[in-house]
Amino acid sequence: MDNSVGTVRANGKHSKTDGRMVYLSTKSPSVPNLNEAYHGRFGRRISPERPQSQLSPLSIAEDPTNASLIDLYGDDDDDDDENENENESQSAEVVQNSHKSPEIESTPAFSRSVSTGIQGSSEYLSRDHATKDLSQYDRYGFKKQNAHITQEQYHEWWEEYSRYCIRRKRKWQDLLAKSGLAISNNDVPDRFPPRSEKLKRYVRKGIPAEWRGQAWWQFARGQEKLNKNKGVYDKLLAGINARSDKVSGRDLEVIERDLHRTFPENIHFQKQPNNNEEPLMIQSLRRVLLAFSDYNPKIGYCQSMNFLAGLLLLFLDEERTFWMLVIITSRYLPGVHNINLEGVNIDQGVLMLCVKEYLPDFWQRIVTKDQSRNNEFLYRLPPVTLCTAGWFMSCFVGVVPIETTLRIWDCLFYEESHVLFKTSLFILKICDQEVTAARRMARNKNLSKDDSDIEMFQAIQTVPKKLVDPQIIFERVIFKRRNSLNDLSQDEIDRCRRYVSAQRLKFKNYADIMGDRSTANENTKRDISMGSDFVENALSSEVYGFRRSLTAAHWNNSIKERVRQIRRK
Amino acid sequence: MSGSRTGKSLTKYKIVFLGEQGVGKTSLITRFMYDTFDDHYQATIGIDFLSKTMYLDDKTIRLQLWDTAGQERFRSLIPSYIRDSHVAIVVYDVTSKKSFEYIDKWVEDVKSERGEENVVLCIVGNKNDLSDERQVSTEEGERKAQVLNAKIFIETSTKVGFNVKNLFRKIAKTLPEFQKSDNVPIDDSTSKRKPDVIDITTNKEEQDQTGCQC
């Protein structure tokens, strides 16, 4: 392991002039330059009409002084390459590295950047983000620190994780070289290898940040979609422009109100203090969302799509962002954003079936016996699903910290939506563990149902926000060989979706015909349950469906059993 | 109606915040909880949950605050959570007539889920610092609150921190905990001094801030 990795490159001695991703920095010397990069690139690159290439990490700056961290990625003198074993021990490398931290080496540079900010010469103060301490922002422009993570915690983690990213990028470069794929001049591969087990493993370990846009685009087969719809996006924009403001869609106002509420903490979505113009990111976001609302009136605009489009815009240009949004809302999360939100309800029903199957202890906590016995929970979803619904709608944007979100997205575009279910189940599992541990601590307390509900909700709100290190999810869930969740394939999720959808329809029809008694008798009865006879009556009309669905609910078990048999052999 | 209570633990009240997107629900909660304000909060998707201990008149209660998504389509997700809330705070933006008209729908949801008697309904007109852009007068708000049979009507400004504590004080006063004088006081000798307890005990400066400022 090359010990000089951190030192030399962080000091920029080997910097390449074509370095990208300037603001990758934490305490590196590139920090102060985020300022210039941000400033300069904005003006030059992006036309106010419709930027072809949006502000993506890869196009931010070409200032040679900013190359330090990129260089970290790109250096070839590392002898780590011979390590072919994909299950390499991370910890060993970390130990080797631990005595040598870039943080220590780059301290002078860091303090320089800080003092610049503090001294704030009049020239500096008058400039855009000089008044903001740029070291507070990560490589995508998000604030590192928040209510759940201190800057120190962030740096402590990032120091290690950034090394991991460097190693991974080297692996990717090797993989591409072996596949005979060239990395073009701008350091981004035009093409990634065809799907394979190996590639899947690479994706699960994280796509290099500066290649993400291109990789997502390929894995989601964006180009196919775009080729079939050439010019559509421009036509949509023309249509919007041609329409007078008054007539423009019902979604205009709703979209407008969310533009600044998408990533208020992200530097690219903020106004520059000395410039009253609207940030270009906000303009792009508006166009993408308006165009989408015209393109798919069934969905129009649904809150949470602002997060999807916002994050995509950091990695892809506007038109591609638009088509990715189309792909996400139709292929990966069908119906989830529709006006009636039925898709998200179905997915929550699926998630609850999975919880029942995979997390039986947690299941006990969130439903009553009655609800669990019949399938009522598929129709009257347990309260916990209003939290988890948001996880699906925004694909974890804003739910888990950004680097973790991006790793989930890497898998989402390669492996489709079952990744979201797996991740959700894992997070719920940690919540369960946390609550159990807390309860053990306070053994003397006999918690009421209310108290335990509060505990649970508190955990569900805070646990994901603390998952700053993607490895927690990816080492413990996605890569774990002997993991019951491995059975949860995309096929299973799709079948489960069909089942839940049919069940919900049955309940709904029955409730419509009979009148939902639980709401009719609201004043006298506070019981959430619809009553078992209600449910049974609802199902008796179509017993077959129910039986089939019973198998559906249990087929996990049968698959598990098959796997066990195979293993025994 | 009563809060739930077990053994020595605090009485808990569930408060749900409803209202159109961007009227300031999250902002109202943030002002109450942390006494801070930002121009923009990330849009709430689904629901956010916060829990806070509140201290008033020698009594301590636990509040569960449920912050909801404002967009119309999310209404279909929310009802079952309103079901067992004690207080429903329906918020509108005094600079948006539309958000004001919209409160009828939310109130309708609350009533159909919870009935007239089982919930303390509050109507809150937020952003009252923006007097130039005002589209809904205080009188209109008061009248509507009356028609809707709301127990509390108040105008607030989360930006300048106007009337927010007052709102929660008013809410507390409607809770059974603060109505019966013979209520056994909860031992708050410890919790009282805790930094995470919000003390909204009436102080003189703020006491009479009701209605419109201007």
XYZ file of C-alpha atoms in Angstrom, chain A:
569
model
C 0.000 0.000 0.000
C 1.349 3.319 -0.950
C 1.603 5.417 2.094
C 2.138 8.588 0.246
C -1.274 8.515 -1.297
C -2.750 11.003 1.054
C 0.200 13.278 1.432
C 1.548 13.812 -1.979
C -1.677 14.107 -3.811
C -3.492 16.039 -1.230
C -0.755 18.585 -1.523
C -1.346 18.720 -5.173
C 2.207 17.958 -6.251
C 1.034 15.490 -8.802
C -1.947 17.404 -9.874
C -3.120 16.926 -13.377
C -4.385 19.798 -15.331
C -7.405 17.961 -16.532
C -8.637 17.119 -13.079
C -12.357 17.091 -12.562
C -14.624 17.114 -9.580
C -13.002 19.945 -7.833
C -15.139 20.281 -4.887
C -14.526 16.847 -3.773
C -12.614 18.277 -0.978
C -12.884 18.099 2.703
C -9.832 19.539 4.258
C -7.851 19.561 1.113
C -6.389 22.599 -0.560
C -9.055 22.449 -3.185
C -11.547 23.897 -0.806
C -11.055 27.569 -1.462
C -11.245 26.933 -5.167
C -14.738 25.611 -5.024
C -15.521 29.221 -4.957
C -13.888 30.022 -8.246
C -14.926 26.841 -9.859
C -18.485 27.398 -9.005
C -18.289 30.975 -10.057
C -16.468 30.467 -13.280
C -18.089 27.405 -14.652
C -21.525 28.653 -14.095
C -21.157 31.626 -16.290
C -19.325 29.943 -19.074
C -20.843 26.585 -19.469
C -24.470 26.875 -19.006
C -26.664 28.761 -21.334
C -29.699 30.160 -19.630
C -31.994 28.716 -22.256
C -31.391 25.097 -21.847
C -28.023 23.887 -20.745
C -26.820 20.896 -22.678
C -24.556 19.878 -19.944
C -25.688 20.726 -16.520
C -23.552 21.370 -13.567
C -22.402 17.906 -12.866
C -19.525 16.945 -10.671
C -17.571 16.019 -13.705
C -17.929 19.313 -15.414
C -17.393 21.640 -12.574
C -13.936 22.885 -13.092
C -10.748 22.444 -14.846
C -8.679 24.599 -12.647
C -5.429 22.729 -12.207
C -5.168 23.714 -8.600
C -8.363 21.877 -8.000
C -7.087 18.608 -9.228
C -5.728 17.363 -5.984
C -8.414 14.958 -5.068
C -9.171 13.875 -8.531
C -5.605 13.075 -8.829
C -6.069 10.893 -5.852
C -8.371 8.852 -7.987
C -6.364 8.896 -11.111
C -2.920 8.021 -9.961
C -1.427 4.943 -11.476
C 1.588 4.277 -9.355
C -0.352 2.359 -6.814
C 0.413 -1.306 -6.589
C -2.988 -2.158 -5.275
C -4.008 -3.337 -8.719
C -2.833 -6.855 -8.372
C -5.371 -7.501 -5.743
C -7.926 -9.327 -7.805
C -9.923 -10.630 -4.970
C -13.151 -8.770 -4.830
C -13.647 -9.644 -1.234
C -10.510 -7.883 -0.255
C -10.272 -7.036 3.343
C -10.971 -3.379 3.709
C -9.985 -3.279 7.282
C -6.475 -4.453 6.619
C -5.893 -1.569 4.282
C -7.438 0.835 6.639
C -5.108 -0.267 9.363
C -2.172 0.193 7.076
C -3.343 3.605 6.252
C -4.405 4.763 9.592
C -1.113 6.123 10.735
C -0.936 8.246 7.666
C -3.820 10.508 7.241
C -4.304 13.178 4.650
C -5.987 15.193 7.288
C -2.777 15.759 9.179
C -0.822 16.525 6.081
C -3.249 18.958 4.683
C -3.869 20.826 7.855
C -1.904 23.890 6.802
C -3.912 24.211 3.662
C -7.084 23.731 5.540
C -6.357 26.371 8.113
C -5.425 28.689 5.319
C -8.791 28.282 3.782
C -10.493 28.813 7.060
C -8.588 31.941 7.858
C -9.375 33.341 4.456
C -12.978 32.991 5.283
C -12.691 34.511 8.673
C -10.464 37.435 7.812
C -12.860 38.183 5.056
C -11.102 40.961 3.240
C -13.636 43.257 1.690
C -12.896 41.762 -1.682
C -13.683 38.331 -0.409
C -16.764 39.269 1.446
C -18.291 40.763 -1.605
C -17.893 37.565 -3.538
C -20.386 34.850 -3.757
C -19.674 32.114 -1.330
C -16.730 33.618 0.414
C -18.868 34.358 3.370
C -19.786 30.724 3.514
C -17.147 28.397 4.782
C -16.757 26.187 1.775
C -15.188 23.395 3.717
C -18.644 22.841 5.083
C -19.821 21.471 1.766
C -19.149 18.057 0.302
C -18.176 17.210 -3.248
C -21.731 17.543 -4.486
C -22.323 20.835 -2.760
C -24.340 19.429 0.117
C -23.696 20.542 3.632
C -21.669 17.983 5.519
C -22.983 18.821 8.899
C -26.567 18.442 9.991
C -28.614 17.767 13.067
C -27.485 14.158 13.065
C -23.865 14.339 11.991
C -21.198 16.739 13.176
C -18.493 17.973 10.860
C -15.949 15.994 12.867
C -17.886 12.785 12.479
C -18.171 13.486 8.794
C -14.480 14.024 8.328
C -13.558 11.031 10.361
C -15.696 8.869 8.113
C -14.810 10.605 4.877
C -11.114 10.185 5.410
C -11.570 6.473 5.245
C -14.324 6.392 2.686
C -12.508 8.631 0.237
C -9.670 6.100 0.219
C -12.159 3.378 -0.482
C -13.507 5.401 -3.396
C -10.017 5.783 -4.813
C -9.392 2.065 -4.628
C -12.700 1.328 -6.243
C -12.090 3.702 -9.094
C -8.816 1.970 -9.839
C -10.660 -1.329 -9.971
C -13.167 0.135 -12.366
C -10.395 1.426 -14.589
C -8.894 -2.037 -14.719
C -12.220 -3.578 -15.492
C -12.789 -1.180 -18.342
C -9.326 -1.714 -19.699
C -9.799 -5.480 -19.669
C -13.135 -5.091 -21.410
C -11.422 -3.067 -24.079
C -13.383 0.046 -23.293
C -11.622 3.325 -23.528
C -12.003 6.171 -21.169
C -12.426 9.208 -23.319
C -10.592 12.453 -22.967
C -12.811 13.855 -20.328
C -12.117 10.904 -18.058
C -15.592 9.496 -18.378
C -16.087 6.145 -20.111
C -18.443 6.299 -23.075
C -19.608 2.829 -22.390
C -19.576 0.353 -19.525
C -19.184 -3.414 -19.960
C -22.278 -5.543 -20.567
C -24.155 -6.875 -17.582
C -22.418 -9.602 -15.653
C -22.081 -10.909 -12.132
C -18.786 -9.130 -11.891
C -20.194 -5.825 -13.013
C -23.037 -6.198 -10.554
C -20.512 -6.645 -7.793
C -18.660 -3.559 -8.937
C -21.852 -1.549 -9.005
C -22.761 -2.723 -5.534
C -19.406 -1.530 -4.313
C -20.071 1.878 -5.765
C -19.680 3.553 -9.126
C -16.993 6.272 -9.181
C -18.808 9.498 -8.450
C -17.702 11.278 -11.595
C -18.935 8.406 -13.767
C -22.245 8.010 -12.080
C -24.323 9.999 -14.499
C -23.064 8.046 -17.483
C -23.356 4.709 -15.695
C -26.891 5.292 -14.442
C -27.852 6.402 -17.927
C -26.542 3.187 -19.447
C -27.871 0.809 -16.792
C -31.326 2.350 -16.899
C -31.180 2.149 -20.722
C -31.780 5.850 -20.965
C -30.357 6.198 -24.451
C -32.885 3.718 -25.832
C -35.657 5.786 -24.376
C -34.187 9.001 -25.681
C -33.632 7.578 -29.162
C -37.272 6.616 -29.371
C -38.270 10.076 -28.252
C -35.886 12.391 -30.002
C -36.902 15.998 -29.679
C -39.748 15.293 -27.317
C -38.203 17.161 -24.437
C -37.568 20.239 -26.526
C -41.106 20.132 -27.841
C -42.456 19.949 -24.319
C -40.412 22.968 -23.337
C -41.569 24.836 -26.414
C -45.127 24.000 -25.486
C -44.654 25.377 -22.007
C -43.036 28.545 -23.296
C -45.764 29.090 -25.859
C -48.510 28.813 -23.307
C -49.368 31.982 -21.517
C -48.581 31.884 -17.832
C -52.183 31.974 -16.791
C -53.151 28.922 -18.722
C -50.204 26.841 -17.736
C -50.917 23.693 -15.883
C -52.326 23.220 -12.469
C -48.957 21.940 -11.360
C -47.122 25.163 -12.027
C -47.802 26.654 -8.636
C -47.134 23.450 -6.774
C -43.838 22.974 -8.568
C -42.879 26.575 -8.029
C -43.323 26.229 -4.323
C -41.034 23.241 -4.101
C -38.139 24.495 -6.199
C -36.433 26.193 -3.313
C -37.491 23.500 -0.941
C -35.613 20.772 -2.770
C -32.042 21.121 -1.590
C -31.992 24.368 0.359
C -28.709 23.274 1.917
C -26.993 22.553 -1.378
C -24.755 25.267 -2.699
C -25.880 24.799 -6.295
C -29.480 25.394 -5.386
C -28.780 28.561 -3.454
C -28.763 32.102 -4.640
C -25.405 33.797 -4.663
C -25.422 36.679 -2.229
C -24.165 39.228 -4.720
C -26.338 38.022 -7.519
C -30.059 38.173 -7.449
C -30.466 35.874 -10.377
C -32.107 32.571 -9.864
C -29.626 29.705 -9.593
C -29.355 27.785 -12.851
C -30.069 24.554 -11.049
C -33.403 25.919 -9.935
C -34.209 26.942 -13.493
C -33.349 23.486 -14.796
C -35.346 21.835 -12.068
C -38.365 23.937 -12.965
C -38.124 23.031 -16.653
C -37.710 19.326 -15.989
C -40.639 19.162 -13.599
C -42.920 21.277 -15.783
C -42.050 19.221 -18.833
C -42.717 16.033 -16.923
C -46.061 17.245 -15.683
C -47.051 17.882 -19.300
C -45.591 14.613 -20.502
C -47.368 12.456 -17.957
C -50.604 14.044 -16.735
C -51.431 10.906 -14.763
C -48.647 11.826 -12.435
C -48.305 15.521 -13.068
C -46.146 16.698 -10.267
C -45.838 14.786 -7.026
C -43.806 16.081 -4.134
C -40.640 13.995 -3.879
C -40.090 14.125 -7.632
C -38.301 17.384 -6.956
C -35.738 15.388 -4.994
C -35.356 12.791 -7.726
C -34.911 15.393 -10.444
C -32.725 17.557 -8.230
C -30.275 14.776 -7.533
C -30.244 13.629 -11.151
C -29.410 17.156 -12.253
C -26.229 17.030 -10.232
C -25.073 14.130 -12.399
C -26.801 14.445 -15.755
C -27.858 17.143 -18.161
C -31.405 18.370 -18.249
C -32.773 16.235 -21.029
C -31.283 13.065 -19.616
C -32.569 13.991 -16.189
C -36.008 14.278 -17.678
C -35.856 10.833 -19.262
C -34.423 9.274 -16.147
C -37.330 10.720 -14.219
C -39.668 9.141 -16.767
C -37.889 5.814 -16.360
C -37.896 5.908 -12.548
C -41.569 6.766 -12.302
C -42.649 4.165 -14.838
C -40.235 1.261 -14.722
C -38.780 1.250 -11.236
C -41.618 2.718 -9.239
C -44.779 2.212 -11.281
C -47.743 4.173 -9.976
C -45.884 5.365 -6.909
C -46.244 9.026 -7.828
C -49.686 8.799 -9.430
C -52.359 11.156 -8.228
C -54.010 8.507 -6.074
C -50.625 7.264 -4.808
C -51.896 3.732 -5.181
C -48.496 2.553 -6.315
C -46.860 3.687 -3.137
C -49.575 2.052 -1.097
C -49.045 -1.188 -2.954
C -45.329 -0.991 -2.337
C -45.941 -0.376 1.344
C -48.196 -3.421 1.401
C -45.385 -5.402 -0.197
C -42.945 -4.017 2.326
C -45.257 -5.014 5.167
C -45.537 -8.547 3.778
C -41.762 -8.627 3.667
C -41.507 -7.335 7.229
C -43.909 -10.017 8.345
C -41.795 -12.590 6.591
C -38.294 -11.378 7.358
C -38.604 -9.314 10.525
C -41.230 -11.122 12.588
C -40.205 -9.437 15.846
C -40.503 -6.008 14.376
C -43.787 -7.022 12.849
C -45.194 -7.748 16.304
C -44.425 -4.198 17.268
C -46.228 -2.457 14.492
C -49.482 -4.367 14.173
C -52.107 -5.824 16.419
C -52.772 -9.528 16.381
C -56.014 -9.003 14.553
C -54.409 -6.969 11.827
C -51.728 -9.553 11.412
C -54.064 -12.502 11.246
C -55.996 -11.447 8.231
C -54.692 -9.379 5.395
C -56.254 -6.185 6.612
C -52.861 -4.523 6.906
C -52.610 -4.529 3.143
C -55.553 -2.192 2.956
C -55.265 -0.310 6.203
C -51.545 0.104 6.210
C -49.852 0.323 9.613
C -48.818 3.874 10.619
C -45.163 3.090 10.070
C -45.835 3.051 6.332
C -46.399 6.769 6.146
C -42.735 7.131 7.041
C -41.550 4.398 4.727
C -43.726 5.660 1.873
C -41.443 8.680 1.696
C -38.419 6.418 1.419
C -39.799 4.922 -1.761
C -41.162 8.100 -3.292
C -37.876 9.914 -3.024
C -35.711 6.795 -3.409
C -34.023 7.670 -0.125
C -32.979 11.170 -1.154
C -32.964 13.192 2.042
C -33.741 10.080 4.047
C -30.211 8.729 4.315
C -27.038 10.822 3.907
C -25.980 11.589 0.375
C -23.153 9.107 -0.213
C -25.385 6.331 1.046
C -28.214 7.532 -1.184
C -25.923 7.440 -4.195
C -24.814 3.900 -3.494
C -28.448 2.857 -3.267
C -29.081 4.590 -6.584
C -26.168 2.768 -8.190
C -27.853 -0.515 -7.325
C -31.335 0.740 -8.109
C -30.463 1.469 -11.726
C -28.632 -1.794 -12.145
C -30.826 -4.134 -10.135
C -34.188 -2.341 -10.051
C -36.542 -1.657 -7.200
C -36.014 -4.655 -4.961
C -32.947 -2.785 -3.744
C -35.281 -0.245 -2.153
C -37.154 -2.995 -0.355
C -33.978 -4.620 0.882
C -32.613 -1.329 2.104
C -35.878 -0.495 3.838
C -35.954 -3.853 5.550
C -32.423 -3.401 6.702
C -33.099 0.051 8.117
C -36.183 -1.221 9.907
C -34.072 -4.004 11.307
C -31.555 -1.560 12.756
C -34.434 0.463 14.183
C -35.721 -2.669 15.809
C -32.316 -3.432 17.258
C -31.938 0.091 18.533
C -35.312 0.043 20.222
C -34.631 -3.367 21.721
C -31.303 -2.182 23.076
C -32.841 0.959 24.525
C -35.497 -1.105 26.161
C -32.972 -3.425 27.688
C -31.236 -0.415 29.191
C -34.438 0.734 30.823
C -35.525 -2.657 31.961
C -37.509 -1.473 34.925
C -39.861 0.507 32.766
C -42.895 -1.255 31.539
C -43.646 0.615 28.392
C -47.146 1.292 27.292
C -48.168 0.836 23.673
C -47.933 4.574 23.233
C -44.436 4.781 24.606
C -43.208 2.011 22.421
C -44.853 3.619 19.407
C -43.038 6.852 20.120
C -39.794 4.984 20.530
C -40.302 3.229 17.251
C -41.165 6.362 15.326
C -38.262 8.202 16.835
C -35.954 5.426 15.696
C -37.438 5.326 12.205
C -36.934 9.067 11.879
C -33.388 9.239 13.150
C -31.698 5.913 12.386
C -31.536 6.390 8.602
C -30.225 9.931 8.940
C -27.220 8.636 10.796
C -26.235 6.125 8.126
C -23.488 8.368 6.833
C -21.313 5.409 5.990
C -22.751 3.433 3.062
C -20.657 0.469 4.087
C -23.006 -0.133 6.994
C -25.766 -1.061 4.585
C -23.635 -2.531 1.871
C -21.370 -4.707 3.945
C -24.080 -5.928 6.205
C -26.852 -6.434 3.715
C -25.988 -6.326 0.099
C -22.773 -8.344 0.205
C -23.507 -10.621 3.034
C -23.516 -14.092 1.553
C -25.699 -15.809 4.078
C -28.442 -13.336 4.255
C -32.071 -14.221 4.270
C -32.757 -11.045 2.306
C -30.854 -12.473 -0.645
C -33.965 -14.443 -1.468
C -35.799 -11.262 -2.123
C -35.385 -10.990 -5.862
C -36.931 -8.557 -8.272
C -39.237 -11.322 -9.494
C -40.536 -11.831 -6.021
C -41.150 -8.156 -5.528
C -43.008 -7.934 -8.817
C -45.192 -10.920 -7.979
C -45.806 -9.552 -4.531
C -46.817 -6.229 -6.055
C -49.402 -7.919 -8.244
C -50.742 -9.809 -5.288
C -51.019 -6.789 -3.010
C -52.547 -4.763 -5.790
C -55.253 -7.375 -6.304
C -55.897 -7.658 -2.587
C -56.249 -3.945 -2.144
C -58.646 -3.765 -5.045
C -60.795 -6.433 -3.476
C -60.921 -4.636 -0.166
C -61.687 -1.391 -1.843
C -64.537 -2.806 -3.882
C -66.019 -4.474 -0.873
C -65.665 -1.361 1.258
C -67.283 0.706 -1.494
C -70.240 -1.603 -1.720
C -70.746 -2.222 1.963
C -69.665 1.156 3.252
C -66.598 1.143 5.400
C -68.061 0.573 8.821
C -65.003 1.538 10.701
C -65.321 5.084 9.466
C -69.105 5.167 9.685
C -69.064 4.381 13.385
C -66.206 6.678 14.058
C -67.631 8.432 17.065
C -68.403 5.342 19.008
C -65.561 3.166 18.005
C -61.915 4.059 17.996
C -60.749 0.695 16.947
C -58.524 0.910 13.908
C -59.353 -2.617 12.913
C -62.099 -3.090 10.382
C -63.215 -6.168 12.199
C -62.374 -9.672 11.132
C -65.810 -10.411 9.753
C -65.512 -7.432 7.481
C -62.260 -8.705 6.092
C -63.472 -12.230 5.745
C -66.588 -11.077 3.997
C -64.492 -8.998 1.694
C -62.504 -12.025 0.739
C -65.219 -14.619 0.587
C -66.317 -13.349 -2.788
C -63.051 -14.450 -4.303
C -61.625 -17.222 -2.282
C -59.371 -18.372 -5.034
C -57.596 -15.127 -5.222
C -56.971 -15.264 -1.560
C -55.630 -18.754 -1.640
C -53.329 -17.960 -4.442
C -52.216 -14.955 -2.582
C -51.623 -17.044 0.499
C -49.090 -18.945 -1.496
C -47.684 -15.662 -2.569
C -47.225 -14.647 0.998
C -45.532 -17.899 1.774
C -43.539 -18.512 -1.269
C -40.584 -16.861 0.386
C -40.520 -19.731 2.740
C -40.650 -22.289 0.015
C -37.785 -20.628 -1.794
C -35.840 -20.509 1.410
C -36.438 -24.189 1.840
C -35.261 -24.912 -1.683
C -32.118 -22.920 -1.102
C -31.512 -24.866 2.067
C -31.841 -28.104 0.163
C -29.447 -26.943 -2.498
C -26.963 -25.934 0.123
C -27.197 -29.283 1.807
C -26.318 -30.946 -1.436
